[in-house]
Short mmCIF file of C-alpha atoms and ligand atoms in Angstrom, two decimals:
data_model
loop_
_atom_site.label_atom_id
_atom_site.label_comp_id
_atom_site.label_asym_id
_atom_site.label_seq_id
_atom_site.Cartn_x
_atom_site.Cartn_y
_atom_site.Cartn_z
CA UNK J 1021 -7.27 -18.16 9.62
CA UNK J 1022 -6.90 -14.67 10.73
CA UNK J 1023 -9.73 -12.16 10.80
CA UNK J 1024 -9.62 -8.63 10.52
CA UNK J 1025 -12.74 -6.62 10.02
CA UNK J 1026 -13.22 -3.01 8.68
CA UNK J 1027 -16.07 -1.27 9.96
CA UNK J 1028 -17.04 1.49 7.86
CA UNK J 1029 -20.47 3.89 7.86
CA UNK J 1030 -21.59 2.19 5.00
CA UNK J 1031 -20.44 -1.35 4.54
CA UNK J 1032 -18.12 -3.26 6.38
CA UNK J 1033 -15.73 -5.71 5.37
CA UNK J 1034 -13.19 -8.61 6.43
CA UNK J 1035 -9.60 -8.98 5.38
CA UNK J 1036 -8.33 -12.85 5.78
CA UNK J 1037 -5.23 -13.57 6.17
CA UNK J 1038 -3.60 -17.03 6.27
CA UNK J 1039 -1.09 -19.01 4.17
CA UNK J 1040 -2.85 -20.85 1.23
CA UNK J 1041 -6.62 -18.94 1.60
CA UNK J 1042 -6.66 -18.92 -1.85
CA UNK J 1043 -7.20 -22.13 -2.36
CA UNK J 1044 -10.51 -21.07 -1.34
CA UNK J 1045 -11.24 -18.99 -2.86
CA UNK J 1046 -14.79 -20.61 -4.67
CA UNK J 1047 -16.13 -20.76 -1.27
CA UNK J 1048 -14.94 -16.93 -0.01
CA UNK J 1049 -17.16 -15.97 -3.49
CA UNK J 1050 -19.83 -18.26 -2.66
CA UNK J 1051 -20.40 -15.44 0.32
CA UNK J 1052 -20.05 -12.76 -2.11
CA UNK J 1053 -23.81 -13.29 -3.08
CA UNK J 1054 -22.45 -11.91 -6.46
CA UNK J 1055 -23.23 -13.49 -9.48
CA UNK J 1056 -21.06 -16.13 -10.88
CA UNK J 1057 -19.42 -14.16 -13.60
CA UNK J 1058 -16.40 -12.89 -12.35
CA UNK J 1059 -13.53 -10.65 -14.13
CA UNK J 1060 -10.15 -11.70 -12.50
CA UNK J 1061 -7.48 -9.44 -13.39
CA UNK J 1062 -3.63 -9.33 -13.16
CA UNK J 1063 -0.57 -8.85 -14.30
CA UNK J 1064 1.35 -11.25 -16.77
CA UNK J 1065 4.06 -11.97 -13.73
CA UNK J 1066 1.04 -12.69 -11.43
CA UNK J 1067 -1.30 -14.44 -13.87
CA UNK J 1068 1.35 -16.48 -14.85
CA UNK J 1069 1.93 -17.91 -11.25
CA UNK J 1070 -1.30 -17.54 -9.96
CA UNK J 1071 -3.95 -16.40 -12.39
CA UNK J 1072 -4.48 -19.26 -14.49
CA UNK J 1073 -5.04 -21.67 -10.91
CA UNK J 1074 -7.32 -19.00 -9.73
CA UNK J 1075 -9.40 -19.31 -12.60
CA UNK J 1076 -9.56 -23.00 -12.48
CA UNK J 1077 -10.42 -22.72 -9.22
CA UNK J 1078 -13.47 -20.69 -9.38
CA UNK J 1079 -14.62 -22.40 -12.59
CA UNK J 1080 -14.46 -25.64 -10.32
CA UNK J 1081 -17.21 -24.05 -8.21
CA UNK J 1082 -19.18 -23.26 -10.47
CA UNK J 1083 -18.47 -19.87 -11.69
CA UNK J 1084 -17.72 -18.51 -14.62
CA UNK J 1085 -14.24 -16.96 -14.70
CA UNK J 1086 -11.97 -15.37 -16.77
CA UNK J 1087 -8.64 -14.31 -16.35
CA UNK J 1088 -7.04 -10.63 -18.35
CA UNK J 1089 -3.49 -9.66 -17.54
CA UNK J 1090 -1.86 -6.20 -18.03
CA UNK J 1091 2.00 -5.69 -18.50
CA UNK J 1092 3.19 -5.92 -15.40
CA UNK J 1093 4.46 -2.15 -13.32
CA UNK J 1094 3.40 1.27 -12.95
CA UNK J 1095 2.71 2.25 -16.88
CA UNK J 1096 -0.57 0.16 -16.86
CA UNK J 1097 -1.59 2.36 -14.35
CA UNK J 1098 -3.41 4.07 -16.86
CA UNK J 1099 -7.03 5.10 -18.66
CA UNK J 1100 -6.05 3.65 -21.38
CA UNK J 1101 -5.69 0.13 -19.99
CA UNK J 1102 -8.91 1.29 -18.18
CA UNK J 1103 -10.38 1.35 -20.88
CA UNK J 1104 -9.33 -2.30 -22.50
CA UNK J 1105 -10.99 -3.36 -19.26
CA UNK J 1106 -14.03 -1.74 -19.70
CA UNK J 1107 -14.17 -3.13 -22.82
CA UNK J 1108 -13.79 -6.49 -21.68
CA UNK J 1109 -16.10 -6.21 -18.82
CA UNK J 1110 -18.59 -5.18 -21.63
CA UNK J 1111 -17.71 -8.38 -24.12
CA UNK J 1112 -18.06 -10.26 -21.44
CA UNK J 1113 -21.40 -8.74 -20.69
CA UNK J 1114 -20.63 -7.97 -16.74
CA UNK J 1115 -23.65 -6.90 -15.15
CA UNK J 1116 -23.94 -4.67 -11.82
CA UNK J 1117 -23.65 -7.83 -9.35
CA UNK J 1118 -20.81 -9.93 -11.29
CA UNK J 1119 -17.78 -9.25 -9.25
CA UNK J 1120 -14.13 -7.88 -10.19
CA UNK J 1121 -11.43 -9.63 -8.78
CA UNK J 1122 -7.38 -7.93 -8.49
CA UNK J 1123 -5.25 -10.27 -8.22
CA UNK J 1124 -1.49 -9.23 -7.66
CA UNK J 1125 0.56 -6.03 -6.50
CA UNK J 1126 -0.80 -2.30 -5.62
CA UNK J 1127 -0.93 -1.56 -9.40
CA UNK J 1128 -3.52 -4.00 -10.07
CA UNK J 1129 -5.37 -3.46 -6.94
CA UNK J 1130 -5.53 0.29 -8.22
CA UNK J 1131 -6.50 0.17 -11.62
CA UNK J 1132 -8.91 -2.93 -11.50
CA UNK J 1133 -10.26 -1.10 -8.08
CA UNK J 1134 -10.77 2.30 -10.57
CA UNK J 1135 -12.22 0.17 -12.80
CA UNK J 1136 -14.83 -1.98 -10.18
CA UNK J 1137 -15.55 1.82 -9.13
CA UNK J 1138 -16.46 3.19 -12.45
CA UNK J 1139 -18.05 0.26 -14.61
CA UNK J 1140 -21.80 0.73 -14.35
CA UNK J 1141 -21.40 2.95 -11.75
CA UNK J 1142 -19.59 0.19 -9.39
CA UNK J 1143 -19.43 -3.39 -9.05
CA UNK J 1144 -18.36 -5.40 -6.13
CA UNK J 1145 -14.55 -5.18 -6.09
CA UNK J 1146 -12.64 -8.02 -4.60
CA UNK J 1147 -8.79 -8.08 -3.33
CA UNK J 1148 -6.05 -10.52 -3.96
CA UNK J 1149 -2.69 -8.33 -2.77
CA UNK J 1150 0.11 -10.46 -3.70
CA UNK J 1151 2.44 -7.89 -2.74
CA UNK J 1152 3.61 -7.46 0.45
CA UNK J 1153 3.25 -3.66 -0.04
CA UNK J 1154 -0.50 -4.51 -1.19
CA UNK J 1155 -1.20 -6.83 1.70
CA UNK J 1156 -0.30 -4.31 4.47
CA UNK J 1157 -0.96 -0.96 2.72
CA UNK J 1158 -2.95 -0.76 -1.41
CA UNK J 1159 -5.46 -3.26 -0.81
CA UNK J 1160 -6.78 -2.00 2.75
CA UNK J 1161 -9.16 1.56 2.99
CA UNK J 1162 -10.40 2.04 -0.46
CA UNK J 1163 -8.44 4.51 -2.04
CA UNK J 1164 -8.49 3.18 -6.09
CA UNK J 1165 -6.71 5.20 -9.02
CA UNK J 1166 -5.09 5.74 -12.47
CA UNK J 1167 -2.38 7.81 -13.34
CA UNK J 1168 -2.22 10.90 -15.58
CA UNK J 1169 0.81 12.08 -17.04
CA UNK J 1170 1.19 14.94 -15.25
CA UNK J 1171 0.55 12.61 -11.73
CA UNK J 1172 0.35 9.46 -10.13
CA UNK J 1173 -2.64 8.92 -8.85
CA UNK J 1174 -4.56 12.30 -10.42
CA UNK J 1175 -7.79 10.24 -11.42
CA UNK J 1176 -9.35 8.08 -8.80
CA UNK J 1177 -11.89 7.70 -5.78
CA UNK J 1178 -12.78 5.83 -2.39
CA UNK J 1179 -14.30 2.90 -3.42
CA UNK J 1180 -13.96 -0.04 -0.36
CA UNK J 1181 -13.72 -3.89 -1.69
CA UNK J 1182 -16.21 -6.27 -0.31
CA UNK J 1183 -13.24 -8.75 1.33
CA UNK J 1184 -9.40 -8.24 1.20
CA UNK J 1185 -8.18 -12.16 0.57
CA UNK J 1186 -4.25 -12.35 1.86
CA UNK J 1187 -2.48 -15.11 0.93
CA UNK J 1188 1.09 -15.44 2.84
CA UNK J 1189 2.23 -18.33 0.27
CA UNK J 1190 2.06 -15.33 -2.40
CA UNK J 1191 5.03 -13.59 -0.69
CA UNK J 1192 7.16 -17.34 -1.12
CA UNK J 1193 7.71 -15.87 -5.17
CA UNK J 1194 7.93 -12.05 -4.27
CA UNK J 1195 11.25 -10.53 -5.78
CA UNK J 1196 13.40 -9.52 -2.41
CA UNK J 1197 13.74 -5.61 -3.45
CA UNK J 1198 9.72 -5.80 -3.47
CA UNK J 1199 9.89 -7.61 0.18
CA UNK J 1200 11.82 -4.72 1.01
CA UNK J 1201 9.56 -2.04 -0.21
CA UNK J 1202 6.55 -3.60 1.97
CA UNK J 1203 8.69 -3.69 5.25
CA UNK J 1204 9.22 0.39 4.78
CA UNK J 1205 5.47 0.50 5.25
CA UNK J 1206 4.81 -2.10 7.64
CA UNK J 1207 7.94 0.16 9.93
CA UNK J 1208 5.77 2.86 9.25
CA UNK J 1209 2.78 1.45 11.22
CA UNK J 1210 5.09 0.50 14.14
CA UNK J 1211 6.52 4.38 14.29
CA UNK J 1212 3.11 5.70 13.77
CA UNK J 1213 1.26 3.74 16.24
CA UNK J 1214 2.46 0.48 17.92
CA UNK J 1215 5.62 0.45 20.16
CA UNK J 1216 5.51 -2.68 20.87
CA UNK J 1217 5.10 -3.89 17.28
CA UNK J 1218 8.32 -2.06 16.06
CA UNK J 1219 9.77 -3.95 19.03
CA UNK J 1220 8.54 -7.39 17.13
CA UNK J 1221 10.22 -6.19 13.78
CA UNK J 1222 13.10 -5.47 15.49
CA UNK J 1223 13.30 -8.97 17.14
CA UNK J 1224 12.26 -10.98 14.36
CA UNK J 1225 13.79 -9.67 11.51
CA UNK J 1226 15.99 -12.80 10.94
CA UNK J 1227 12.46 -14.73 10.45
CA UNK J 1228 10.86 -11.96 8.67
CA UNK J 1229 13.84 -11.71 6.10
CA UNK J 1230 13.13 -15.27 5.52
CA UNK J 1231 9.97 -15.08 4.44
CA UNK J 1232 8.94 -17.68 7.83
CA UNK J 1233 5.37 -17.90 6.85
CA UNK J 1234 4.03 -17.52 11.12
CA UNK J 1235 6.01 -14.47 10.98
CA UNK J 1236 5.15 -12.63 7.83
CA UNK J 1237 1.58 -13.07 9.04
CA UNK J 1238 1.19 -11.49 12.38
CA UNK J 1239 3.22 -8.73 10.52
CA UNK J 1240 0.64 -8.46 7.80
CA UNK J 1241 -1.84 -8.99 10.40
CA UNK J 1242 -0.99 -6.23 12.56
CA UNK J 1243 -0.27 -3.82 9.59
CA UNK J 1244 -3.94 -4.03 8.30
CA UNK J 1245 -5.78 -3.96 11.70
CA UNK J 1246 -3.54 -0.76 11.91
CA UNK J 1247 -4.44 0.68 8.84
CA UNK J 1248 -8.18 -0.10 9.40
CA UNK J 1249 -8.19 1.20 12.59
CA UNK J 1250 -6.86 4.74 10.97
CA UNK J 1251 -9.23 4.12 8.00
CA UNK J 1252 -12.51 3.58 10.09
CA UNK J 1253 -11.55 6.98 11.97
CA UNK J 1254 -11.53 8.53 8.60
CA UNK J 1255 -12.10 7.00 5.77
CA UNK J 1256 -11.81 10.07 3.31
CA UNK J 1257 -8.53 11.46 4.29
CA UNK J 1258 -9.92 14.56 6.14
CA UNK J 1259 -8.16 14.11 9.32
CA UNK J 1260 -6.29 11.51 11.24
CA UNK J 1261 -5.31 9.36 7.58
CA UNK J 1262 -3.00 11.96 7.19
CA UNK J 1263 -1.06 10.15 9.71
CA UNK J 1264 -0.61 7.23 7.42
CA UNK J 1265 1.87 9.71 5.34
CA UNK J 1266 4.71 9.84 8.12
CA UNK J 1267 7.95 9.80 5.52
CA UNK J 1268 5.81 10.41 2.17
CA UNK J 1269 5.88 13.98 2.07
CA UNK J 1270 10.40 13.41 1.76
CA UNK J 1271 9.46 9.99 0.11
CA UNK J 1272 7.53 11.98 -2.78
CA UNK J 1273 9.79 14.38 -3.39
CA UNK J 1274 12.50 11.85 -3.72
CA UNK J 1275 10.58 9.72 -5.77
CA UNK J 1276 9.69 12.95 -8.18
CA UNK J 1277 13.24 14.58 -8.34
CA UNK J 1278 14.58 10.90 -9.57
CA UNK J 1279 12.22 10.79 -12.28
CA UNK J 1280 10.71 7.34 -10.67
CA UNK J 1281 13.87 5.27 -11.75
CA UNK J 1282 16.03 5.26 -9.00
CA UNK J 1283 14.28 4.23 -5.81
CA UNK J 1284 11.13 2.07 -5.71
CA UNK J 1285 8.54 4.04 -2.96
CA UNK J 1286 9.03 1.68 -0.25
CA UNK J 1287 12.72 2.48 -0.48
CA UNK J 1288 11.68 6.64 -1.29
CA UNK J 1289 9.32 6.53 2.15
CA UNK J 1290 12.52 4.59 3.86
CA UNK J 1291 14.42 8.04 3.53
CA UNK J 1292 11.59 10.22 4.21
CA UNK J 1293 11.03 8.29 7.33
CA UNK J 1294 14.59 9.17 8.60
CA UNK J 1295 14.13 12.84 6.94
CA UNK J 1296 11.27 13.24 9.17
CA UNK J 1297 12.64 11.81 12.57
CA UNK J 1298 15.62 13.76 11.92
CA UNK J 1299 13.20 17.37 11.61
CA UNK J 1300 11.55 15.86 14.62
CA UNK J 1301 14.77 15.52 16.77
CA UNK J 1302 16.15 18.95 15.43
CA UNK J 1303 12.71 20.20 17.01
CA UNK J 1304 13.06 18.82 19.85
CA UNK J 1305 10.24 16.56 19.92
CA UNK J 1306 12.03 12.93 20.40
CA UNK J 1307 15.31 12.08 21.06
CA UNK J 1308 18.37 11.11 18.82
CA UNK J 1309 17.95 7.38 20.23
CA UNK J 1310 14.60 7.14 18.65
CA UNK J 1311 16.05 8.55 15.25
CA UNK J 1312 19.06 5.83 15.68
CA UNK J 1313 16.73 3.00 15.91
CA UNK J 1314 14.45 3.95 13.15
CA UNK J 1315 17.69 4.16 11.03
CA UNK J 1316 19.09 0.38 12.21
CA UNK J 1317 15.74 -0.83 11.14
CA UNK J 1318 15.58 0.46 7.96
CA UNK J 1319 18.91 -0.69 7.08
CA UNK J 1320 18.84 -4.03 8.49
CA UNK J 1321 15.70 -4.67 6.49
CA UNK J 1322 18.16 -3.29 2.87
CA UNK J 1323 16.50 -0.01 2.57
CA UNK J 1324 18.11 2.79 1.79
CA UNK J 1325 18.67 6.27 4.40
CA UNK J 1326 20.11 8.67 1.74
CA UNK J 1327 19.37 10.12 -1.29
CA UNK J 1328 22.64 11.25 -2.31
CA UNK J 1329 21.56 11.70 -6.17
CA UNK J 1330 19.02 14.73 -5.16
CA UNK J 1331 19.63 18.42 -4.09
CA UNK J 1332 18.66 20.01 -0.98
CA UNK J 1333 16.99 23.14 -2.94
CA UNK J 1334 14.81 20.93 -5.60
CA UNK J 1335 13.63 18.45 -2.85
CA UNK J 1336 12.73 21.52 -0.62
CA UNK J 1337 10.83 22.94 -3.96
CA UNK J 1338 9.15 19.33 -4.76
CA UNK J 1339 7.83 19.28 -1.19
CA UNK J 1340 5.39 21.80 -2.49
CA UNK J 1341 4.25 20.17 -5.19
CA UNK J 1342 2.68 17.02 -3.37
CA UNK J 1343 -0.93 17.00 -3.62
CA UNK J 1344 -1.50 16.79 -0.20
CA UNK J 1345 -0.07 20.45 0.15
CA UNK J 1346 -3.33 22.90 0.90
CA UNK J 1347 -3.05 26.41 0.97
CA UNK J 1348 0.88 26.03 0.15
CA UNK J 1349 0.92 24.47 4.02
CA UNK J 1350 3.01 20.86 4.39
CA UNK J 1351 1.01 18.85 7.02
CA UNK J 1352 4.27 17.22 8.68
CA UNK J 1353 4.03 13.79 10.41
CA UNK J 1354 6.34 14.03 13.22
CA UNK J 1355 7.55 11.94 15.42
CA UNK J 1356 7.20 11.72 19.41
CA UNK J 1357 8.58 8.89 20.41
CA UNK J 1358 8.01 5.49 18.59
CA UNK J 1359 4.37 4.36 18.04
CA UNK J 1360 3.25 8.38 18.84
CA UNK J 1361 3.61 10.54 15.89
CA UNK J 1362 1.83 14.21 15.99
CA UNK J 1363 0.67 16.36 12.78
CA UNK J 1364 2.76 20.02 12.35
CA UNK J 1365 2.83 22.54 9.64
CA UNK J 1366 4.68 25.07 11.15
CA UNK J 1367 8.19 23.51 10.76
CA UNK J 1368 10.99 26.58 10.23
CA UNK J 1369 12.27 26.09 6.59
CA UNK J 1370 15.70 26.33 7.89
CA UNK J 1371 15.03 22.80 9.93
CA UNK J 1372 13.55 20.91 6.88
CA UNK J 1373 16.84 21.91 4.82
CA UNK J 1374 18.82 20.93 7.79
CA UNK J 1375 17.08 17.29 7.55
CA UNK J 1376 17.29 17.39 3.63
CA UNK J 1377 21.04 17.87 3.74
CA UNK J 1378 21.64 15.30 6.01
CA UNK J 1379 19.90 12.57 4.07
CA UNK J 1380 21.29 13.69 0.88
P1 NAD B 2813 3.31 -3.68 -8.33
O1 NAD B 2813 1.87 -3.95 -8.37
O2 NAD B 2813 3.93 -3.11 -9.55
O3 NAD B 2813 4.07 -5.01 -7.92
C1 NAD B 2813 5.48 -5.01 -7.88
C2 NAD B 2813 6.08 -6.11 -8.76
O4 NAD B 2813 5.96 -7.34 -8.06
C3 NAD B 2813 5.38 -6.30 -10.10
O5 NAD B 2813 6.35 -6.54 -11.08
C4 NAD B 2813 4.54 -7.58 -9.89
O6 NAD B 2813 4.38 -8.31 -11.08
C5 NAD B 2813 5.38 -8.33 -8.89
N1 NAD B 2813 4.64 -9.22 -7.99
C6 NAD B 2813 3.58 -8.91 -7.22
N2 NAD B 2813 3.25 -9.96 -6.46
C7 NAD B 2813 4.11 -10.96 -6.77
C8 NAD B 2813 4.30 -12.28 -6.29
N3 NAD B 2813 3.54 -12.80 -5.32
N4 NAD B 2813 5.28 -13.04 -6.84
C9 NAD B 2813 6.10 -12.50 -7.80
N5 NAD B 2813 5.99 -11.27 -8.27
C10 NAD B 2813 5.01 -10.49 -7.75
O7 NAD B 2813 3.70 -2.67 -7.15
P2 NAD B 2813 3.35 -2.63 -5.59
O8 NAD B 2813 4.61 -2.22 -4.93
O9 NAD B 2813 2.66 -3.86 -5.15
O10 NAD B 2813 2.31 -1.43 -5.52
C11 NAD B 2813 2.66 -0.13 -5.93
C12 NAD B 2813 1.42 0.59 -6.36
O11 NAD B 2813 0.52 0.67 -5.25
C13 NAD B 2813 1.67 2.01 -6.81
O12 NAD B 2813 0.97 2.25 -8.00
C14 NAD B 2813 1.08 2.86 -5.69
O13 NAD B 2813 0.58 4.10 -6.13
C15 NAD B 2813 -0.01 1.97 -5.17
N6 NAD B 2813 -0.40 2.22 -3.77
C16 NAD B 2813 -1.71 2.41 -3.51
C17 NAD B 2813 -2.13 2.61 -2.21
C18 NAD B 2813 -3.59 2.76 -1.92
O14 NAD B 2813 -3.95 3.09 -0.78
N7 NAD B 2813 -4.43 2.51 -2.87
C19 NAD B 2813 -1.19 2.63 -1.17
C20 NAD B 2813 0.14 2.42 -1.47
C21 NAD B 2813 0.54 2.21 -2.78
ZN1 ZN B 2814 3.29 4.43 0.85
#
C-alpha cells in the first residue's frame, strides 16, 4: 500500500493508494473513530458496480450502511440533489460524528463533499475517487461544490476529507474517453512541476494506456503527492494553487463557448495546455521543443490540441469571464521549461490571440 499524507494547519490526512484497498474498507473506518452510521453515496453507474459491495462490506463490520445514488454526470451537481441528501441524512437521523462516504467520479466527490460540509455544520467526509480524474485531481485539497445555473462551481467551500481511499481496480471499468480526461491532468502535474515524471508518462504510455495496474499507480501516486504538496503551501487558493490552473484559463473558455457538449474538461484543459505553451514560446520564455513535446503527449494519450468549433474573438472575451479573473487581470500559468511553470498577467493581447488562432 502506498501512503501519501496531507499536512494541513488544521488536520492532516492520508490518501491510500493500492489496487483492491477497498476491500478494506471496514477496517480504514474502524480508524475513522466515527460512529457506525455511515451515508455512502454515488452514482447509479458507480453504485451499480461498486456501491452495493461497499455497503455489504461495511455492514460486515459492523456498521450500519446505506447506499443513495444520484443520476450519474454533471446535472446532479446541484442544490437540489443537495437537498434530497440532506433529507436523507436527516431520515436516517445522521448525527455530527456519523461519516459521509463519496464513492465514484469528481461529481460525487463534489456534491456529497458540499453536502459533508454543510449538514450540521460538517461531518467527517470520506473519499472513494473512482475516476481517474478524481484520484489524481477532485478528491485531493478540499475544494467541495454545487453548481448554479449561471456557474459551475458558484456555491461551495474548502472542506478537507478525513482519508482519500484510491482504489486502482476502479480504473479496470472506467470508460476510455474518461481515462483520457484524467491523463490531461496528471500531464499537467508533470509540466507544472516534475521533469522527470513527464519523462515517465512519456515512457510508459503503452502500460499506462493499458490500464497496467503498477503503472497507473505510481502515476496516481505521484499526481496526489503533487497536488498535496501545492495544497499544503496553500490550501485556500491565495497564492501558489493558482499554479494548479496551467491550461484552465483556455480550457474554460473552451469548455464555456461549446456550451459543455463538445469536449469533456480533461480534453478542454488538453488544448489550453498547448494554448498556453504556445503564449509561452511566442514570449519567449521556453522553447518550441518544449511546446512539441507537450503536444506528442497529449495526442498520444487521444486528447485533443484544437478547438476548431470556437472563435478567436469569443474565446478571447470568455477568458474574462472565469472566476479566477480579479480586477479584470488573467493570472497566466506559463511555462519555463517542463516541470517549471511561472505566474504572468501581463501577457500583450495581441500574443493570447496569436495562441487562440493557432489552436482553433
Ligand atoms: P464524473 O463524476 O461525472 O465521472 C465521469 C463518468 O465516469 C460518470 O458517468 C461516472 O458514472 C463514470 N465513472 C466514474 N468512475 C467509474 C468507474 N470506476 N467505472 C465506470 N464508470 C465510472 O466526472 P469526473 O470527470 O470524475 O469529475 C468531474 C467533476 O469534478 C466536475 O464536476 C468538476 O467540476 C469536478 N472537479 C473538482 C475538482 C476539485 O478540486 N474539487 C477538481 C477537478 C474537477
Ligand atoms: Zn482540471
Amino acid at each position: 500500500m502506498v501512503n501519501v499524507k496531507v499536512n494541513l494547519e488544521k488536520r492532516s490526512y492520508n490518501i491510500h493508494i493500492d489496487v483492491s484497498t477497498s476491500n478494506l474498507i471496514g477496517n480504514f473506518m474502524q480508524t475513522m473513530k466515527v460512529n457506525k452510521k455511515i451515508l455512502v453515496i454515488s452514482d447509479t453507474a458507480v453504485g451499480n458496480l461498486y456501491g452495493i459491495q461497499m455497503v455489504e462490506l461495511l455492514i460486515k463490520d459492523g456498521f450500519i450502511a446505506e447506499l443513495y445514488c444520484v443520476p450519474p454526470g454533471e446535472h446532479s451537481k446541484n442544490l437540489d440533489v443537495a437537498m434530497e441528501l440532506y433529507t436523507k441524512a436527516i431520515t436516517l437521523e445522521l448525527d455530527r460524528n456519523c461519516a459521509i462516504v463519496a464513492l465514484g467520479g469528481g461529481v460525487i466527490g463534489d456534491l456529497s463533499g458540499f453536502v459533508a460540509a454543510t449538514y450540521l455544520r460538517g461531518v467527517p467526509f470520506i473519499q472513494i475517487p473512482t475516476s481517474l480524474l478524481a484520484q489524481v485531481d477532485s478528491s485531493v485539497g478540499g475544494k467541495v461544490a454545487v453548481n448554479h445555473p449561471m456557474g459551475k462551481n458558484l456555491i461551495g467551500a474548502f472542506y478537507q476529507p478525513r482519508m482519500v481511499l484510491i482504489d486502482i481496480n476502479f480504473l479496470s471499468t472506467l470508460p476510455n474517453r474518461e481515462l483520457y480526461t484524467g491523463l490531461a491532468e496528471v500531464i499537467k502535474y508533470g509540466m507544472i512541476a516534475d521533469k522527470k515524471f513527464f519523462t515517465y508518462l512519456c515512457d510508459h504510455s503503452r502500460q499506462i494506456l493499458d490500464k497496467r495496474p503498477d503503472v497507473l499507480t505510481e502515476i496516481v501516486r505521484r499526481s496526489c503527492e503533487i497536488k498535496a504538496w501545492v495544497v499544503e503551501q496553500d490550501e485556500c487558493e491565495s497564492s501558489i494553487r493558482a499554479i494548479l490552473n496551467f491550461g484552465h484559463t483556455i480550457g474554460h473558455a473552451i469548455e464555456a463557448d461549446t456550451n459543455f457538449s463538445v469536449y469533456n474538461h480533461g480534453e478542454a484543459v488538453a488544448i489550453g495546455m498547448y494554448g498556453a505553451a504556445l503564449i509561452s514560446n511566442h514570449l519567449g520564455m521556453c522553447s518550441k521543443a518544449t511546446v512539441d513535446v507537450l503536444k506528442h503527449i497529449l495526442l498520444q494519450f487521444n486528447l485533443p490540441v484544437y478547438a476548431p468549433e470556437c472563435g478567436i474573438e469569443d474565446l478571447f472575451k470568455l477568458l474574462y469571464r472565469d472566476k479566477k479573473v480579479l480586477d479584470n487581470k488573467i493570472t497566466w500559468v506559463l511555462l519555463n521549461d517542463i516541470g517549471e511553470v511561472n505566474l504572468c498577467n501581463q501577457v500583450p493581447e495581441n500574443i493570447v490571440k496569436l495562441a487562440l488562432a493557432e489552436i482553433t
